[in-house]
Each structure stands twice: as structure tokens, then as C-alpha cells.
Short mmCIF file of C-alpha atoms in Angstrom, two decimals:
data_model
loop_
_atom_site.label_atom_id
_atom_site.label_comp_id
_atom_site.label_asym_id
_atom_site.label_seq_id
_atom_site.Cartn_x
_atom_site.Cartn_y
_atom_site.Cartn_z
CA UNK A 1 0.00 0.00 0.00
CA UNK A 2 1.32 3.45 -0.95
CA UNK A 3 1.14 5.63 2.17
CA UNK A 4 2.54 8.87 0.80
CA UNK A 5 2.33 10.93 -2.38
CA UNK A 6 5.50 11.60 -4.37
CA UNK A 7 6.94 14.65 -6.09
CA UNK A 8 9.89 14.98 -8.46
CA UNK A 9 12.06 18.07 -8.86
CA UNK A 10 14.24 18.43 -11.95
CA UNK A 11 16.64 21.27 -11.26
CA UNK A 12 20.09 22.53 -10.28
CA UNK A 13 21.79 22.58 -6.91
CA UNK A 14 22.64 25.08 -4.20
CA UNK A 15 25.44 23.87 -1.93
CA UNK A 16 24.34 26.29 0.81
CA UNK A 17 20.87 24.75 0.75
CA UNK A 18 18.63 27.76 0.20
CA UNK A 19 17.55 27.25 -3.41
CA UNK A 20 17.37 24.65 -6.16
CA UNK A 21 16.91 20.97 -5.46
CA UNK A 22 17.82 21.38 -1.81
CA UNK A 23 15.04 23.93 -1.22
CA UNK A 24 12.57 21.79 -3.18
CA UNK A 25 13.26 18.68 -1.13
CA UNK A 26 12.96 20.61 2.14
CA UNK A 27 9.59 21.97 1.00
CA UNK A 28 8.35 18.55 -0.11
CA UNK A 29 9.30 17.12 3.28
CA UNK A 30 7.52 19.91 5.14
CA UNK A 31 4.39 19.28 3.07
CA UNK A 32 4.56 15.54 3.76
CA UNK A 33 5.22 14.27 0.26
CA UNK A 34 8.11 12.00 -0.67
CA UNK A 35 10.62 14.07 -2.61
CA UNK A 36 12.75 12.82 -5.51
CA UNK A 37 15.27 14.75 -7.60
CA UNK A 38 16.98 14.72 -10.97
CA UNK A 39 20.09 16.91 -11.18
CA UNK A 40 20.45 19.09 -14.28
CA UNK A 41 23.31 21.38 -13.21
CA UNK A 42 25.73 21.60 -10.33
CA UNK A 43 25.84 25.25 -9.30
CA UNK A 44 28.56 26.79 -7.15
CA UNK A 45 26.49 29.46 -5.44
CA UNK A 46 25.73 30.90 -2.04
CA UNK A 47 23.80 33.84 -0.61
CA UNK A 48 26.26 36.22 -2.29
CA UNK A 49 25.74 34.96 -5.83
CA UNK A 50 26.62 32.36 -8.45
CA UNK A 51 30.29 31.56 -9.00
CA UNK A 52 30.14 28.69 -11.50
CA UNK A 53 27.77 26.27 -13.24
CA UNK A 54 28.53 22.77 -14.49
CA UNK A 55 25.77 21.25 -16.62
CA UNK A 56 25.29 17.52 -16.33
CA UNK A 57 25.81 15.40 -19.48
CA UNK A 58 22.49 14.82 -21.22
CA UNK A 59 23.01 11.04 -21.09
CA UNK A 60 23.37 11.22 -17.30
CA UNK A 61 20.19 13.29 -16.95
CA UNK A 62 18.37 10.70 -19.06
CA UNK A 63 19.66 7.90 -16.82
CA UNK A 64 18.39 9.72 -13.74
CA UNK A 65 14.95 10.25 -15.27
CA UNK A 66 14.75 6.61 -16.32
CA UNK A 67 15.65 5.49 -12.78
CA UNK A 68 12.79 7.53 -11.35
CA UNK A 69 10.07 6.73 -13.89
CA UNK A 70 10.93 3.02 -14.12
CA UNK A 71 10.54 2.63 -10.37
CA UNK A 72 8.52 5.38 -8.65
CA UNK A 73 6.31 7.38 -11.00
CA UNK A 74 5.79 10.81 -9.39
CA UNK A 75 2.39 12.23 -8.49
CA UNK A 76 3.61 15.71 -9.52
CA UNK A 77 6.66 17.13 -11.29
CA UNK A 78 8.46 20.45 -10.93
CA UNK A 79 11.20 21.84 -13.11
CA UNK A 80 13.56 24.57 -12.05
CA UNK A 81 16.92 25.37 -13.60
CA UNK A 82 17.08 23.85 -17.09
CA UNK A 83 20.02 25.50 -18.83
CA UNK A 84 20.19 23.96 -22.29
CA UNK A 85 17.92 23.10 -25.17
CA UNK A 86 18.96 19.44 -25.04
CA UNK A 87 17.77 19.22 -21.45
CA UNK A 88 14.43 20.80 -22.35
CA UNK A 89 13.84 18.44 -25.24
CA UNK A 90 14.63 15.40 -23.09
CA UNK A 91 12.37 16.51 -20.24
CA UNK A 92 9.57 17.25 -22.71
CA UNK A 93 9.61 13.63 -23.91
CA UNK A 94 8.96 12.39 -20.38
CA UNK A 95 6.24 14.98 -19.73
CA UNK A 96 4.45 14.05 -22.94
CA UNK A 97 4.47 10.37 -21.94
CA UNK A 98 2.67 11.22 -18.69
CA UNK A 99 0.19 14.02 -19.49
CA UNK A 100 -1.97 13.23 -16.45
CA UNK A 101 0.83 14.08 -13.99
CA UNK A 102 0.59 17.72 -12.84
CA UNK A 103 3.62 19.69 -14.00
CA UNK A 104 4.82 22.92 -12.35
CA UNK A 105 7.25 24.97 -14.44
CA UNK A 106 9.37 27.45 -12.53
CA UNK A 107 11.11 29.25 -15.42
CA UNK A 108 14.39 29.85 -13.61
CA UNK A 109 16.18 32.42 -15.72
CA UNK A 110 17.69 34.84 -13.21
CA UNK A 111 18.90 34.24 -9.64
CA UNK A 112 17.89 36.49 -6.74
CA UNK A 113 21.41 37.92 -6.96
CA UNK A 114 20.76 38.96 -10.57
CA UNK A 115 23.00 36.28 -12.09
CA UNK A 116 21.78 34.74 -15.35
CA UNK A 117 21.00 31.02 -15.03
CA UNK A 118 19.80 30.23 -18.56
CA UNK A 119 21.36 30.59 -21.98
CA UNK A 120 19.65 33.29 -24.04
CA UNK A 121 18.87 30.85 -26.86
CA UNK A 122 17.11 28.56 -24.41
CA UNK A 123 14.55 31.15 -23.34
CA UNK A 124 12.47 30.81 -26.51
CA UNK A 125 12.61 27.02 -26.35
CA UNK A 126 11.39 26.77 -22.77
CA UNK A 127 8.55 29.11 -23.73
CA UNK A 128 7.55 27.18 -26.85
CA UNK A 129 8.29 23.59 -25.80
CA UNK A 130 7.79 23.19 -22.05
CA UNK A 131 5.39 25.99 -21.14
CA UNK A 132 2.46 24.50 -23.14
CA UNK A 133 2.87 21.27 -21.15
CA UNK A 134 2.64 23.02 -17.78
CA UNK A 135 -0.30 22.67 -15.41
CA UNK A 136 0.96 25.95 -13.98
CA UNK A 137 3.94 28.22 -14.66
CA UNK A 138 5.31 30.46 -11.89
CA UNK A 139 7.37 33.37 -13.32
CA UNK A 140 8.45 36.42 -11.36
CA UNK A 141 8.10 39.78 -13.10
CA UNK A 142 11.47 39.70 -14.93
CA UNK A 143 10.79 36.15 -16.13
CA UNK A 144 7.26 37.03 -17.23
CA UNK A 145 8.70 39.95 -19.22
CA UNK A 146 11.04 37.54 -21.00
CA UNK A 147 8.18 35.13 -21.72
CA UNK A 148 5.89 37.77 -23.24
CA UNK A 149 8.62 39.99 -24.70
CA UNK A 150 7.29 43.16 -23.06
CA UNK A 151 7.90 45.30 -20.00
CA UNK A 152 5.42 44.79 -17.15
CA UNK A 153 4.63 47.70 -14.87
CA UNK A 154 1.73 47.46 -12.47
CA UNK A 155 -1.18 45.17 -11.78
CA UNK A 156 -3.11 45.69 -15.03
CA UNK A 157 -0.11 44.70 -17.12
CA UNK A 158 0.43 41.65 -14.91
CA UNK A 159 -3.13 40.58 -15.66
CA UNK A 160 -2.63 41.06 -19.39
CA UNK A 161 0.59 39.07 -19.22
CA UNK A 162 -1.16 36.26 -17.33
CA UNK A 163 -3.85 36.03 -19.99
CA UNK A 164 -1.23 36.01 -22.74
CA UNK A 165 0.78 33.21 -21.10
CA UNK A 166 -2.32 31.00 -20.90
CA UNK A 167 -4.39 32.03 -23.94
CA UNK A 168 -1.54 32.58 -26.40
CA UNK A 169 1.46 30.63 -25.12
CA UNK A 170 -0.57 27.62 -23.98
CA UNK A 171 0.02 27.05 -20.26
CA UNK A 172 -2.98 25.61 -18.42
CA UNK A 173 -2.59 28.24 -15.70
CA UNK A 174 -0.10 30.80 -14.43
CA UNK A 175 0.76 32.71 -11.30
CA UNK A 176 2.89 35.80 -11.89
CA UNK A 177 4.72 36.69 -8.70
CA UNK A 178 4.62 40.34 -7.71
CA UNK A 179 7.52 40.42 -5.31
CA UNK A 180 9.28 42.97 -7.52
CA UNK A 181 6.38 45.42 -7.23
CA UNK A 182 7.11 48.43 -5.07
CA UNK A 183 3.81 48.29 -3.19
CA UNK A 184 2.13 45.16 -1.83
CA UNK A 185 3.35 41.72 -2.81
CA UNK A 186 0.46 40.81 -5.12
CA UNK A 187 0.56 37.64 -7.22
CA UNK A 188 -1.75 37.30 -10.23
CA UNK A 189 -3.30 33.88 -10.93
CA UNK A 190 -5.13 32.97 -14.14
CA UNK A 191 -6.43 29.58 -15.25
CA UNK A 192 -8.14 30.47 -18.51
CA UNK A 193 -11.38 31.40 -16.75
CA UNK A 194 -10.72 33.60 -13.75
CA UNK A 195 -8.19 36.17 -12.61
CA UNK A 196 -7.40 36.04 -8.92
CA UNK A 197 -5.12 38.18 -6.77
CA UNK A 198 -3.11 36.70 -3.92
CA UNK A 199 -2.06 39.50 -1.60
CA UNK A 200 0.70 39.07 0.96
CA UNK A 201 2.35 41.32 3.47
CA UNK A 202 5.69 42.79 2.43
CA UNK A 203 8.55 42.34 4.88
CA UNK A 204 11.71 44.42 4.83
CA UNK A 205 14.28 41.65 4.68
CA UNK A 206 17.17 40.58 2.50
CA UNK A 207 16.56 36.92 3.33
CA UNK A 208 14.72 35.94 0.15
CA UNK A 209 17.16 33.48 -1.43
CA UNK A 210 15.24 30.57 -2.94
CA UNK A 211 11.77 32.09 -2.70
CA UNK A 212 10.82 31.10 -6.25
CA UNK A 213 12.00 27.51 -5.80
CA UNK A 214 10.19 27.15 -2.48
CA UNK A 215 6.94 28.67 -3.74
CA UNK A 216 6.83 26.42 -6.81
CA UNK A 217 7.77 23.36 -4.75
CA UNK A 218 4.92 24.06 -2.32
CA UNK A 219 2.51 24.22 -5.27
CA UNK A 220 3.93 20.93 -6.56
CA UNK A 221 3.45 19.20 -3.22
CA UNK A 222 -0.18 20.27 -2.99
CA UNK A 223 -0.89 19.16 -6.56
CA UNK A 224 0.68 15.79 -5.75
CA UNK A 225 -1.89 15.44 -2.95
CA UNK A 226 -4.79 16.13 -5.29
CA UNK A 227 -5.44 19.85 -4.80
CA UNK A 228 -6.40 21.94 -7.84
CA UNK A 229 -4.09 24.72 -9.00
CA UNK A 230 -6.02 27.51 -7.27
CA UNK A 231 -5.96 25.68 -3.92
CA UNK A 232 -2.29 24.82 -4.37
CA UNK A 233 -1.32 28.42 -5.12
CA UNK A 234 -3.40 29.69 -2.21
CA UNK A 235 -1.56 27.48 0.23
CA UNK A 236 1.85 28.10 -1.35
CA UNK A 237 1.35 31.86 -1.03
CA UNK A 238 0.85 31.50 2.73
CA UNK A 239 3.73 29.03 2.99
CA UNK A 240 6.25 31.33 1.29
CA UNK A 241 4.96 34.40 3.14
CA UNK A 242 5.68 32.66 6.44
CA UNK A 243 9.06 31.48 5.13
CA UNK A 244 9.99 35.12 4.52
CA UNK A 245 8.28 36.46 7.64
CA UNK A 246 10.43 34.35 9.99
CA UNK A 247 13.98 34.72 8.60
CA UNK A 248 16.78 32.43 9.69
CA UNK A 249 19.31 35.25 9.60
CA UNK A 250 22.10 33.19 8.07
CA UNK A 251 24.39 33.98 5.15
CA UNK A 252 26.41 37.08 4.29
CA UNK A 253 24.17 38.08 1.39
CA UNK A 254 20.54 37.36 0.45
CA UNK A 255 19.90 34.73 3.09
CA UNK A 256 17.63 31.71 2.60
CA UNK A 257 13.96 31.58 3.52
CA UNK A 258 12.74 29.58 6.50
CA UNK A 259 11.12 26.37 5.27
CA UNK A 260 9.53 25.71 8.67
CA UNK A 261 8.39 29.30 9.16
CA UNK A 262 4.71 28.29 8.93
CA UNK A 263 5.14 26.27 12.12
CA UNK A 264 6.16 29.37 14.06
CA UNK A 265 2.71 30.91 13.84
CA UNK A 266 0.86 27.68 14.46
CA UNK A 267 -0.28 26.95 10.91
CA UNK A 268 -1.56 23.33 10.98
CA UNK A 269 0.83 20.97 9.23
CA UNK A 270 -2.11 19.16 7.64
CA UNK A 271 -3.56 22.26 5.98
CA UNK A 272 -4.27 21.54 2.32
CA UNK A 273 -3.65 17.81 2.64
CA UNK A 274 -5.82 15.56 0.52
#
């Protein structure tokens, strides 16, 4: 008897543990799903920035994917850092084989530090090849601007961008993160039918390393447990808000978020469980 749902992250690493696969696995564990990982790139980074990136050979990535899918088929899949076109094409073949598995695409293009994490030529491919396969895509404002090819300033333009990403680019749903807005932290969700705003408090902190990874991983965990995308985003918004609200205070730069922050205000660990 299977006692736990499973989630797979396909992404790069963070040796200091705040972002990438490490952040995803911490989030999966907190949300009581069994986390699995396929490594795309080994990244030498910390809270101060990215120093180096080593992409895994495509044959090795394929071997990792085969090991997972031949043994423990995931209940939900998340992708993060996918640097090359070869990686994207390989991952797309697996996603197309399993269209019923919810897929969360975090289009990791730029690190919190501002360092580029994706080749320029790959940006169009991830938009055209992987985005249409996504149950939900989770860009921040700079990433959404790359996806739509236009500057986004303000809430109305975020809504237009959300509609474009779903209606024109083909994602099933999208949540555009508004952390880069100067006012409230408002995220815009669109699923082809309704626009919803998720409003969170803004905290004056530099400890935001890995927020995008953690937010998308929380969505993935909830989808693995059977929640719909709106419910998953609603919980993930609260989860990441608490992760920022209760900083760990570690690191010399943009410190990591607190993956157990929700516990500190008494949020039930079973909230959102299916």
C-alpha cells in the first residue's frame, strides 16, 4: 500500500541549501510528500551569488529520469533550472508520456542575486516547448517579461501578461509573482477562466534566497496530494509568506527563507492535505 504521495524536482543545486533541489526537497518534506530529484546542473552558489555552473551530461540526466520513472512514478513534477535546449527536449519527452501528472514549471532564468541562469537561446525554447505542457507556470516579473517579450509595470499589465501566457502561449494556468512590485506583494493567478489576486504582506528583509523555488515546490506538493491549481497556489502563497516572515538570519548576502516558518505561527501541518 502506498502511504505517501510523491513529487519529483528536476533542477540545479545550491550547496548552501537555500535554493534549487535542496530547497525543493525541504519543502516537499515539510508538506509531507516524498521528494525525488533529478540533477540538471551543479551550481557553485551561495547567498552572495553564483560563482560557476557545471551542466550535467544529457546522457546522465536521461539515466536519472529513467531510474525515477521506471521505479517510482511521481504524483507531480516540478522543473527549475534547465540550462540547455537538449535538457528541455529530453524533459519534454517524459512529460508528454505522462500528461496526467501535474507539472509545475518554474522558469528559472535569473537568480535572486541577478545572475543569469539560462542561456539566451534557451529562453524561446522553454517558452515554446515546455510551457504548453505546464499545469501551472510560476514566473516572477522579470521572467514574465522575458516570456511575453514586453515590460510589465503594475497590476493591469500583470493581468494582461497572465492572460497572454495562458491564452496565447498555452500554459494551463499561471501565477505571476509580484515580489518585484514596489507596493504590496500581489501575485496574479489565471487559469483560462478567472483572474485572482493573492495579496501578501511585504517584509523588509534581504533573506529571500530561494523564494521562487520554495513557492513552486509548495505548489507541486499540494498538486501531488490532489489539490487543484487555485488551492495549491493559495496554500503556497501563505507558505512562502511565512518562510519570509520568519527569517533564519544566516548567510552574508541574500539569506535563505525559513522552510519551517509556517510552524512558528501555528499553521496546521495538515492544511491543504488531501
